[in-house]
XYZ file of C-alpha atoms in Angstrom:
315
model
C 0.000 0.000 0.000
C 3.156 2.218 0.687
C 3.056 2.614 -3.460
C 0.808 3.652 -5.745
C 1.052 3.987 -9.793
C -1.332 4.394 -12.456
C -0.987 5.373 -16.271
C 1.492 4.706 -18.662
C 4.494 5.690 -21.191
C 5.134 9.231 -20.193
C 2.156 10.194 -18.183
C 2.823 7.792 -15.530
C 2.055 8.774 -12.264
C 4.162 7.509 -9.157
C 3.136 8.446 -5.343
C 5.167 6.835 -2.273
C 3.319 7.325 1.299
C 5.085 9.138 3.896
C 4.753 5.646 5.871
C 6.580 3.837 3.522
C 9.151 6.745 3.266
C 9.092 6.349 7.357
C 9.785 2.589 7.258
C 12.886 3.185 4.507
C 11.819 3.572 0.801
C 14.086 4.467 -1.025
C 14.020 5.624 -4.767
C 16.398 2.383 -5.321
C 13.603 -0.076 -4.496
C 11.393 1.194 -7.249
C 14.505 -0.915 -9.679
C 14.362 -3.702 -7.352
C 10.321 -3.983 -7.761
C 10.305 -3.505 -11.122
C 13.420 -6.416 -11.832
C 11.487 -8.775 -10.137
C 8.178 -7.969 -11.696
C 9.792 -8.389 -15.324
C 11.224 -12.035 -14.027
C 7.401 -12.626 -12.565
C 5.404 -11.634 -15.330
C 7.779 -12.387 -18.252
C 9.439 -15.950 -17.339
C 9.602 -17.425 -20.246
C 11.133 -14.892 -22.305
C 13.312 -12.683 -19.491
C 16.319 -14.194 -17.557
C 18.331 -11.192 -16.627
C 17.130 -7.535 -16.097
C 19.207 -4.370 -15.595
C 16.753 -1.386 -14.638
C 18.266 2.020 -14.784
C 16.902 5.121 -12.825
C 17.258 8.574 -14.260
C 16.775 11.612 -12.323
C 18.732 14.205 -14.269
C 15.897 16.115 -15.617
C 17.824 17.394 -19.114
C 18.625 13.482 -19.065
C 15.398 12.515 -18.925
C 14.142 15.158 -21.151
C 16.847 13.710 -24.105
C 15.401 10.229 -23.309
C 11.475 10.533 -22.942
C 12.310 11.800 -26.974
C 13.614 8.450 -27.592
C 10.615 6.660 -26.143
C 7.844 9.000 -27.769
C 9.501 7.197 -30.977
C 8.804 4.183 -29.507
C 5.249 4.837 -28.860
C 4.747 6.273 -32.239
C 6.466 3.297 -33.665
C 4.302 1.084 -31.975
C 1.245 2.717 -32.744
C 1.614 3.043 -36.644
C 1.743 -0.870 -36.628
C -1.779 -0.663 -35.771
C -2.686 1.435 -38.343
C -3.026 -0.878 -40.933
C -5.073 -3.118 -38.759
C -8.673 -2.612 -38.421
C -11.396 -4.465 -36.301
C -13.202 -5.781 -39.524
C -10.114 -7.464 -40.440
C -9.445 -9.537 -37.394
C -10.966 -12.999 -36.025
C -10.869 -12.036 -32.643
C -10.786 -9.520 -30.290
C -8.798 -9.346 -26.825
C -9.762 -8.956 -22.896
C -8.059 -7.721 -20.322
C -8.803 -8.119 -17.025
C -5.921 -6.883 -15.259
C -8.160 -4.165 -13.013
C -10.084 -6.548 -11.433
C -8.636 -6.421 -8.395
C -9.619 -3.903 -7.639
C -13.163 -3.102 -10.411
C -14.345 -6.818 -9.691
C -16.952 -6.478 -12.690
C -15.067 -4.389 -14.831
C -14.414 -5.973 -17.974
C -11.715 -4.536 -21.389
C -12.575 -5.332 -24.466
C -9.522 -4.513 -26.496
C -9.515 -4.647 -30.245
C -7.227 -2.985 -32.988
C -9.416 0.023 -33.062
C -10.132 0.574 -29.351
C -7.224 0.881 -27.120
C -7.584 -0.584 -23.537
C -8.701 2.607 -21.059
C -5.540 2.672 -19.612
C -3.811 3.206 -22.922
C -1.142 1.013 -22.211
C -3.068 -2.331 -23.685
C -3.587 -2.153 -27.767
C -5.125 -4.718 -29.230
C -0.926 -5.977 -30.091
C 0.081 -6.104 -26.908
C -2.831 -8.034 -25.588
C -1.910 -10.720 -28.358
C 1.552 -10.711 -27.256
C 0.504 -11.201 -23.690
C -1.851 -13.870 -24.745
C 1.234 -16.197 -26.499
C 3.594 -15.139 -23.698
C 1.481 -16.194 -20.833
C -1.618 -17.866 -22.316
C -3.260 -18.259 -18.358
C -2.908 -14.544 -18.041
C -5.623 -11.403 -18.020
C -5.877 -11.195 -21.981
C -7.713 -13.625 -23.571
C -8.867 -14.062 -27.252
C -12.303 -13.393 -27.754
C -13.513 -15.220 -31.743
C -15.435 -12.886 -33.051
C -18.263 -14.756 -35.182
C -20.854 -12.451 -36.875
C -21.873 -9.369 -35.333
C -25.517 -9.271 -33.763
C -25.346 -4.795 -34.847
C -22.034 -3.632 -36.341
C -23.600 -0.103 -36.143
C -23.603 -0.108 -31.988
C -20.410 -2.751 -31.857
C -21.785 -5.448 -30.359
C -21.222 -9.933 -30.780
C -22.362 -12.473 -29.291
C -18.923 -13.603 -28.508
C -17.985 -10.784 -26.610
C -21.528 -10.990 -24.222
C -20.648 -14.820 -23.605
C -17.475 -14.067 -22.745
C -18.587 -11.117 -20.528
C -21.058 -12.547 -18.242
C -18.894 -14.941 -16.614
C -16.066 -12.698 -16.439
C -17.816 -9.937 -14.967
C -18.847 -12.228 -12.025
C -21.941 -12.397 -13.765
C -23.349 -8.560 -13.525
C -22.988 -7.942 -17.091
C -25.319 -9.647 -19.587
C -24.465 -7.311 -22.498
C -21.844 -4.479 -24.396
C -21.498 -2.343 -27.062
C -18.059 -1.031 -28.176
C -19.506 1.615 -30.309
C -21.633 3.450 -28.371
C -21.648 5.533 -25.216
C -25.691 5.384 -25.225
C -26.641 2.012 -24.711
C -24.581 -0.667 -22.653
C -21.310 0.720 -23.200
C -17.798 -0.590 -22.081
C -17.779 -0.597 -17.600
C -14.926 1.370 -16.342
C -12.111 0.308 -14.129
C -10.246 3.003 -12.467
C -7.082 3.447 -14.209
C -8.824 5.669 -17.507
C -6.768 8.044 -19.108
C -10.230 10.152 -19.685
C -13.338 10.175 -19.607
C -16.502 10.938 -21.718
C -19.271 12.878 -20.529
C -22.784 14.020 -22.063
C -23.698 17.704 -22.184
C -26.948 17.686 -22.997
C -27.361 21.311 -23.194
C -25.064 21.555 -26.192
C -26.180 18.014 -27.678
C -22.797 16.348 -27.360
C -20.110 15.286 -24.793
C -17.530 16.674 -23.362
C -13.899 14.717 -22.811
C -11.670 15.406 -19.623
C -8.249 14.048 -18.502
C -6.689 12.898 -15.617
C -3.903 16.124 -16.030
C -6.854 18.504 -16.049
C -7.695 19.412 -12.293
C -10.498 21.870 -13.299
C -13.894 21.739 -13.272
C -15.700 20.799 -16.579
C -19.048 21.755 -18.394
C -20.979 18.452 -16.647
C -20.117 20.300 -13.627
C -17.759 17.549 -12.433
C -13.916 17.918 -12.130
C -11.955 14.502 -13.461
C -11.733 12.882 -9.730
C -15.327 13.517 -9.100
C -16.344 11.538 -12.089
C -14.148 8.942 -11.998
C -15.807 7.816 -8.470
C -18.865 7.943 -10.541
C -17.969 5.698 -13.938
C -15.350 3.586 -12.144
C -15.696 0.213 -10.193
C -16.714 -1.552 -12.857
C -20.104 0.139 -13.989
C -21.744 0.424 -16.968
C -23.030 3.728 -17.086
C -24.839 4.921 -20.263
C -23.718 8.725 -21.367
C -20.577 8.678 -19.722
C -17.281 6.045 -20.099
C -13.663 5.798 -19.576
C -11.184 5.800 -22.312
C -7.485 5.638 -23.625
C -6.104 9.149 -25.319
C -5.937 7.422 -28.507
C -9.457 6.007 -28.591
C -10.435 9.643 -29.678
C -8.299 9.803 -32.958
C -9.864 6.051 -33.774
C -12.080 5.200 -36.701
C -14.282 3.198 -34.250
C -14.807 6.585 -31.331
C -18.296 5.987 -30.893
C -19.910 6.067 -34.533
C -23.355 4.902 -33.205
C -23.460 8.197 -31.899
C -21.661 10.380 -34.158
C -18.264 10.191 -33.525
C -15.695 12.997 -32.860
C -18.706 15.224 -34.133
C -20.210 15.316 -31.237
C -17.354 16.271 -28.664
C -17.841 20.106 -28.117
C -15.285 20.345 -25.054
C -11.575 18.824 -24.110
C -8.825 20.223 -21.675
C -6.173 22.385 -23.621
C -3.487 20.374 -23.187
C -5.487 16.989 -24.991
C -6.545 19.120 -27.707
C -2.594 19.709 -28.484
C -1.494 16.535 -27.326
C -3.982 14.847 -30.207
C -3.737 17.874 -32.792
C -2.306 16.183 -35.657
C -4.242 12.909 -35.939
C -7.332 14.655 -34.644
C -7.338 17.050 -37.700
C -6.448 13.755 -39.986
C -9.499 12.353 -38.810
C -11.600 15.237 -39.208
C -10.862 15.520 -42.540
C -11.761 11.869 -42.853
C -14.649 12.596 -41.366
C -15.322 15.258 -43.552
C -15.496 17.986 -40.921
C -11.967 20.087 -42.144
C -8.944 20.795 -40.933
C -10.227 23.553 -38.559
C -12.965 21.348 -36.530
C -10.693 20.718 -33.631
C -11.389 24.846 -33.174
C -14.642 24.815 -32.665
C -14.475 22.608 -29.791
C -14.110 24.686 -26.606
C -11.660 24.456 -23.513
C -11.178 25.838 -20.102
C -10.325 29.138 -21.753
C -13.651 29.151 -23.052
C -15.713 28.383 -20.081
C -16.133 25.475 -18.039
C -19.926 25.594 -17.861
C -22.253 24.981 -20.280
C -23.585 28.054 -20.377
C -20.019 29.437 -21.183
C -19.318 27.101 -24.135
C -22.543 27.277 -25.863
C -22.511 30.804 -27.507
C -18.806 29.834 -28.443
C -20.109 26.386 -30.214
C -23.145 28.392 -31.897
C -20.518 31.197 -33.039
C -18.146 28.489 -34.399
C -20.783 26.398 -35.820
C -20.569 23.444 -34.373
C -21.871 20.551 -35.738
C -23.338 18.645 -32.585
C -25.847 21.183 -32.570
C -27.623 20.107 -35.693
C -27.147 16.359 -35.367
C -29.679 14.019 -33.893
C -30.837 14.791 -30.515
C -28.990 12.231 -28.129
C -31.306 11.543 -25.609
């Protein structure tokens, strides 16, 4: 209990209680956890591990460079992969000790919420330690492709949810959507008032137009619940072909934190071209500097005019 992580790549977030500092942590035994954590979970392919500390901040600076390549790398190899073109989809049930019910479906167009399990890295998992929290779900047909959801995947979720889920969609966040765990990245939110959702992060402190700051609503969609209208997500989910097109997609987000809007600029305006929306959509979607009310944001989306407003009503 003396340590507590959550997130991944470089948004990682570390805390050590004062206890723990109290009964000798040191910054060393964060190597010796992770070594033998890399023998436990990787036996059959690790023997030896060397783990390397930095805390020279230009040091780390140079280096977290290197790794965004990484991630980038890693990420364009799913980009030729879509989830019509696979047989099966992934699980991951790595939060459920501590979301009991909660459920990932992972598949090659809908990161884990975490963001650190793609649909590749589940696989991987899978053939590394086949008795481990990813399974392979086989698809078979679809019973609505529109909403996202198989027969398959509800089979597999009732048991594994302890049996308090009967049913999911992975394209929707209307109608039996995903459960959330704990460990989101962000999360989705409806704003009625302006006919389409609103995204916040786990960076952004602030409050946000569903009059909820991020902590506030994660006690609300976490634990394992499957909460119509709002939903836990990875960063990258947003920028995917599959980000809720039963609803309308990245047409109907009307508010996101500063910082995401920049941190998913260039394959947001990619896909809103795709989408047919134009290079300047990503614009018209208000931030904290706008408001963080709904009354604040909507004369700005009716100025800008945003497309939510004219789209089918979602409720």
């Amino acid at each position: 209990e003396g340590i507590w992580h959550v997130a991944q790549r470089d948004l990682c977030w570390l805390r050590f209680s004062k206890d723990a500092v109290a009964k000798g942590w040191k910054i060393a035994d964060l190597g010796t956890l992770l070594l033998y954590k890399f023998k436990q979970e990787f036996p059959a392919i690790v023997d030896r591990v060397q783990v390397t500390l930095i805390t020279d901040k230009a040091l780390v600076e140079e280096k977290i460079k290197v790794a965004r390549e990484r991630y980038r790398a890693r990420d364009a190899r799913l980009k030729n992969l879509t989830d019509e073109n696979v047989e099966e989809f992934y699980s991951c049930l790595l939060c459920q000790s501590f979301a009991p019910q909660h459920v990932c479906i992972v598949t090659p167009e809908r990161v884990g919420l975490c963001g650190a399990v793609s649909w590749l890295d589940a696989k991987a998992a899978f053939e590394i330690t086949p008795t481990g929290p990813n399974r392979p779900i086989i698809k078979g047909p679809a019973i609505d492709d529109v909403r996202g959801m198989w027969q398959s995947v509800n089979d597999y979720l009732r048991p594994a949810s302890n049996n308090n889920l009967e049913e999911v969609n992975l394209y929707t966040l209307m109608d039996r959507p995903m459960t959330s765990c704990g460990c989101f990245e962000a999360i989705m939110a409806i704003i009625p008032e302006a006919n389409g959702l609103m995204i916040t992060t786990r960076e952004h402190s602030g409050m946000t137009p569903c009059g909820m700051t991020f902590s506030t609503l994660a006690g609300t969609v976490g634990g394992g619940l499957q909460t119509p209208g709002f939903m836990g997500i990875g960063r990258t989910y947003i920028v995917s072909r599959k980000f809720i097109p039963a609803d309308g997609g990245i047409a109907r987000i009307v508010w996101m934190p500063k910082e995401l809007k920049e941190f998913l600029r260039e394959d947001f305006v990619k896909r809103s071209v795709d989408e047919g929306l134009g290079e300047d959509f990503i614009d018209k979607i208000a931030d904290e500097t706008v408001g963080t009310t709904a009354d604040d944001i909507l004369p700005f989306l009716e100025e800008k005019g945003h497309p939510a407003l004219t789209l089918e009503p979602m409720m």
